PDB file of C-alpha atoms and ligand atoms in Angstrom:
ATOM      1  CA  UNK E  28      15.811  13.304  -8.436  1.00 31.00           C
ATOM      2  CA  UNK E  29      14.068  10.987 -10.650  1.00 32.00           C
ATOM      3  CA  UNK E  30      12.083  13.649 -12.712  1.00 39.00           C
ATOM      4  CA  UNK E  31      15.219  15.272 -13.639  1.00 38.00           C
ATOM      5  CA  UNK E  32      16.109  11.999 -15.432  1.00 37.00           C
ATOM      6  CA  UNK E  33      12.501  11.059 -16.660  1.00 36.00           C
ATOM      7  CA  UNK E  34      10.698  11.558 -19.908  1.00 41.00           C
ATOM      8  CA  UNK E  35       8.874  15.572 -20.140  1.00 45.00           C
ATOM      9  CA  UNK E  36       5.548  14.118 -20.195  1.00 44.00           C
ATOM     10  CA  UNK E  37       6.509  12.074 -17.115  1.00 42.00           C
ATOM     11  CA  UNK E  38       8.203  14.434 -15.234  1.00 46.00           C
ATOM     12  CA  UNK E  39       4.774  17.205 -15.495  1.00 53.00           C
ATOM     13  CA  UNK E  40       2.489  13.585 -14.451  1.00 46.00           C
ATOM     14  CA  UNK E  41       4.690  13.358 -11.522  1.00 44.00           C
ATOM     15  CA  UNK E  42       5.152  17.043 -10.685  1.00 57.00           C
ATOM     16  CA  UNK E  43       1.218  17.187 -10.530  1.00 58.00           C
ATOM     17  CA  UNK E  44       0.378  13.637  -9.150  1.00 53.00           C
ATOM     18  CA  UNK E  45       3.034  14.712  -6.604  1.00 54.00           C
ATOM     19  CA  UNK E  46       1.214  17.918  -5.521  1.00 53.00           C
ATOM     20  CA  UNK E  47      -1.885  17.060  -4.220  1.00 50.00           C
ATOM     21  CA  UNK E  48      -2.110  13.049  -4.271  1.00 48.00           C
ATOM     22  CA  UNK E  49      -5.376  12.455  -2.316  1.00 52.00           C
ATOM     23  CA  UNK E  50      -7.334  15.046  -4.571  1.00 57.00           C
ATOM     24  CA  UNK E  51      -9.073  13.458  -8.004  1.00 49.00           C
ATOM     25  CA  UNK E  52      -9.836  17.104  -9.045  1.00 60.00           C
ATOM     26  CA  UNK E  53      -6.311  18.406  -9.289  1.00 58.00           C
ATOM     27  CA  UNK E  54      -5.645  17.830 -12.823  1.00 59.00           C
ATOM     28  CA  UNK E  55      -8.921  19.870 -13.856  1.00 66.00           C
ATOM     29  CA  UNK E  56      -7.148  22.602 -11.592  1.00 78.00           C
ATOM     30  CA  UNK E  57      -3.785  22.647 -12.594  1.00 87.00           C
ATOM     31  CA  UNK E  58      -3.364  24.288 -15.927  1.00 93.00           C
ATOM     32  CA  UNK E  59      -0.230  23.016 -17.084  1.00 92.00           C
ATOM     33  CA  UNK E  60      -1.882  19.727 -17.274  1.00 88.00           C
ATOM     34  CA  UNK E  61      -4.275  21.088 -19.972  1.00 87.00           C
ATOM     35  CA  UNK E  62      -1.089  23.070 -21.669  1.00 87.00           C
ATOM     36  CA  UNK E  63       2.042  20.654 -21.873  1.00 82.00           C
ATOM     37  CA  UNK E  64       5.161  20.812 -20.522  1.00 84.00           C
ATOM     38  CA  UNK E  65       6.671  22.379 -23.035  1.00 86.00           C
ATOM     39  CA  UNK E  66       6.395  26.136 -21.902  1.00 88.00           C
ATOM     40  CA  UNK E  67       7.270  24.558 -18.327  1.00 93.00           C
ATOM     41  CA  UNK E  68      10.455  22.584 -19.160  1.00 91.00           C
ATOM     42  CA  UNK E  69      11.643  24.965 -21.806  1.00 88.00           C
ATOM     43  CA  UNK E  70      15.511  24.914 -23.751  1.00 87.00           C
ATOM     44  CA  UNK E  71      17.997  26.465 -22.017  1.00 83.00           C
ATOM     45  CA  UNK E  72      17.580  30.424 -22.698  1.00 85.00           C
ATOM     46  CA  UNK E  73      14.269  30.048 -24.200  1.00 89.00           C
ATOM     47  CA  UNK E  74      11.611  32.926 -22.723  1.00 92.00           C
ATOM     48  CA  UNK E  75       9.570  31.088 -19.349  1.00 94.00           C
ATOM     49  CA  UNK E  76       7.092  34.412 -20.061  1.00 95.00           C
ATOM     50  CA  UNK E  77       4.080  31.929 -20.978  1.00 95.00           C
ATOM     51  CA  UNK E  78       4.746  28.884 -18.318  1.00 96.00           C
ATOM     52  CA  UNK E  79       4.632  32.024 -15.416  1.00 97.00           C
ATOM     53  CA  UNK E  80       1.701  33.587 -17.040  1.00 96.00           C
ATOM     54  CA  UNK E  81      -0.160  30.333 -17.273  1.00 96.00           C
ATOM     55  CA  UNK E  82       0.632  29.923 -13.742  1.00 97.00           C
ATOM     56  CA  UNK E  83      -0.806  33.041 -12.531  1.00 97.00           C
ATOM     57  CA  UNK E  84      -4.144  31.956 -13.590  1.00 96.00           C
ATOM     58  CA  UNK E  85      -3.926  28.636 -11.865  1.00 95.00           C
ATOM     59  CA  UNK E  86      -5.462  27.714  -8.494  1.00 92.00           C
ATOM     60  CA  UNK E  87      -2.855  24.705  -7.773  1.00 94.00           C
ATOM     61  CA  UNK E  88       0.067  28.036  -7.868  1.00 95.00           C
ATOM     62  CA  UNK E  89       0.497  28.059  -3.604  1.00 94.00           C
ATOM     63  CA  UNK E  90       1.035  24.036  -3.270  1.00 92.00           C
ATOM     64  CA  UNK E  91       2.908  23.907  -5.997  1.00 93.00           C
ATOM     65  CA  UNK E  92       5.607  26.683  -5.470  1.00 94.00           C
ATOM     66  CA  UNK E  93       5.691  25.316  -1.962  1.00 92.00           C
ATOM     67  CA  UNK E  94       6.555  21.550  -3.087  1.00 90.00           C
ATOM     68  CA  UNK E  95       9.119  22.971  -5.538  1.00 93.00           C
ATOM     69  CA  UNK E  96      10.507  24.693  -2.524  1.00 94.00           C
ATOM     70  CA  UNK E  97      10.627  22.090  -0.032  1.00 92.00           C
ATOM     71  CA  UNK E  98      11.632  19.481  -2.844  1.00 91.00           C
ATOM     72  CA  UNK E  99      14.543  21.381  -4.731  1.00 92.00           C
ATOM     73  CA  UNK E 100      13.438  21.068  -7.877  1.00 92.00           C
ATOM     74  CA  UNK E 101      16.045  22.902 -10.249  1.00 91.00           C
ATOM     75  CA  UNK E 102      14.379  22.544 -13.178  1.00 92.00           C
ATOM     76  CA  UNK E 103      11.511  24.089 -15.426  1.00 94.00           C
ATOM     77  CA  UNK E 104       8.772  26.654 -13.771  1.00 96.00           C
ATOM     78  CA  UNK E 105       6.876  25.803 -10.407  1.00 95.00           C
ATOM     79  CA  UNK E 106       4.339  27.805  -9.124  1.00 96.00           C
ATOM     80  CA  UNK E 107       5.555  30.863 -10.987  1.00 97.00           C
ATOM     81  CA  UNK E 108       8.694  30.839 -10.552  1.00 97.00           C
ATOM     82  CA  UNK E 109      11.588  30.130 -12.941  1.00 95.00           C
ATOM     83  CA  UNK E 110      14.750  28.098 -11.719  1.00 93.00           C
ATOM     84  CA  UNK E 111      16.494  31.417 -11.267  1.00 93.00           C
ATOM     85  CA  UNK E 112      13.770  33.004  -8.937  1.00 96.00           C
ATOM     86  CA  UNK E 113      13.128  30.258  -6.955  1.00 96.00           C
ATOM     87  CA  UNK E 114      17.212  29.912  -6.254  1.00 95.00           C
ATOM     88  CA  UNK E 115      16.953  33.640  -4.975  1.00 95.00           C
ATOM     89  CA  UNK E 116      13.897  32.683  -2.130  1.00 94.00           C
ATOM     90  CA  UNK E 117      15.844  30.170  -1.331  1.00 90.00           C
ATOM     91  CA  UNK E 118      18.569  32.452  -0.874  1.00 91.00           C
ATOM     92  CA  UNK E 119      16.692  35.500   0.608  1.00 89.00           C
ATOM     93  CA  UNK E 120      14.646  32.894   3.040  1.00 79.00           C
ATOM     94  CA  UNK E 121      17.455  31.335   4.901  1.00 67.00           C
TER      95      UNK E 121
HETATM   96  S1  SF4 I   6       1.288  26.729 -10.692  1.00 74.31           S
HETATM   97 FE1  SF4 I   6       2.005  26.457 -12.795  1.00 74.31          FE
HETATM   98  S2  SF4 I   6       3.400  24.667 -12.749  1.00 74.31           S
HETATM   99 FE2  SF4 I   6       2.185  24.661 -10.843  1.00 74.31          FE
HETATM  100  S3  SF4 I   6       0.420  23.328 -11.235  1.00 74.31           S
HETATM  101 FE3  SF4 I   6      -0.202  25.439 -11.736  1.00 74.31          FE
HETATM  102  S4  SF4 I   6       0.210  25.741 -13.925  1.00 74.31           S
HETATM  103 FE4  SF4 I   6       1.320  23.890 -13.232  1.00 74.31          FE
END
């Protein structure tokens, strides 16, 4: 996927402009836009404790778990959920 390969600031533009494209308010709504990527995208074995509790505060949480769902993103924290948790709904939701 072309985020995978993209810039961090372009990949979290993209994540969000992805999300919910016809709305102009989404960016005020989605927090991460306000926070950086960097607690979203973090280093390999580096804590995802902030990105998730950032995301429980944020409205956009539903949508976006559900796009990182139906688009198999790997990477960084969607709507929550780490790489690693998201791999296991996959797995537990057929
Ligand atoms: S749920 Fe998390 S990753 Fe998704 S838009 Fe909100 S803050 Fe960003």
């Amino acid at each position: 996927m072309i985020e995978r390969f993209s810039p961090i600031g372009k990949i979290l533009a993209m994540h969000l402009d992805t999300i919910t494209p016809a709305d102009p308010t989404w960016q005020a709504q989605a927090l991460c836009a306000q926070t950086g990527p960097d607690f979203f995208f973090p280093e390999p074995g580096s804590s995802v404790r902030e990105a998730k509790r950032i995301c429980g505060m944020c409205e956009l949480r539903p949508a976006c778990l559900e796009y990182a769902l139906a688009n198999d993103e790997r990477f960084g924290v969607w709507g929550g959920l780490s790489e690693k948790e998201r791999l296991a709904l996959r797995r537990t939701s057929g």
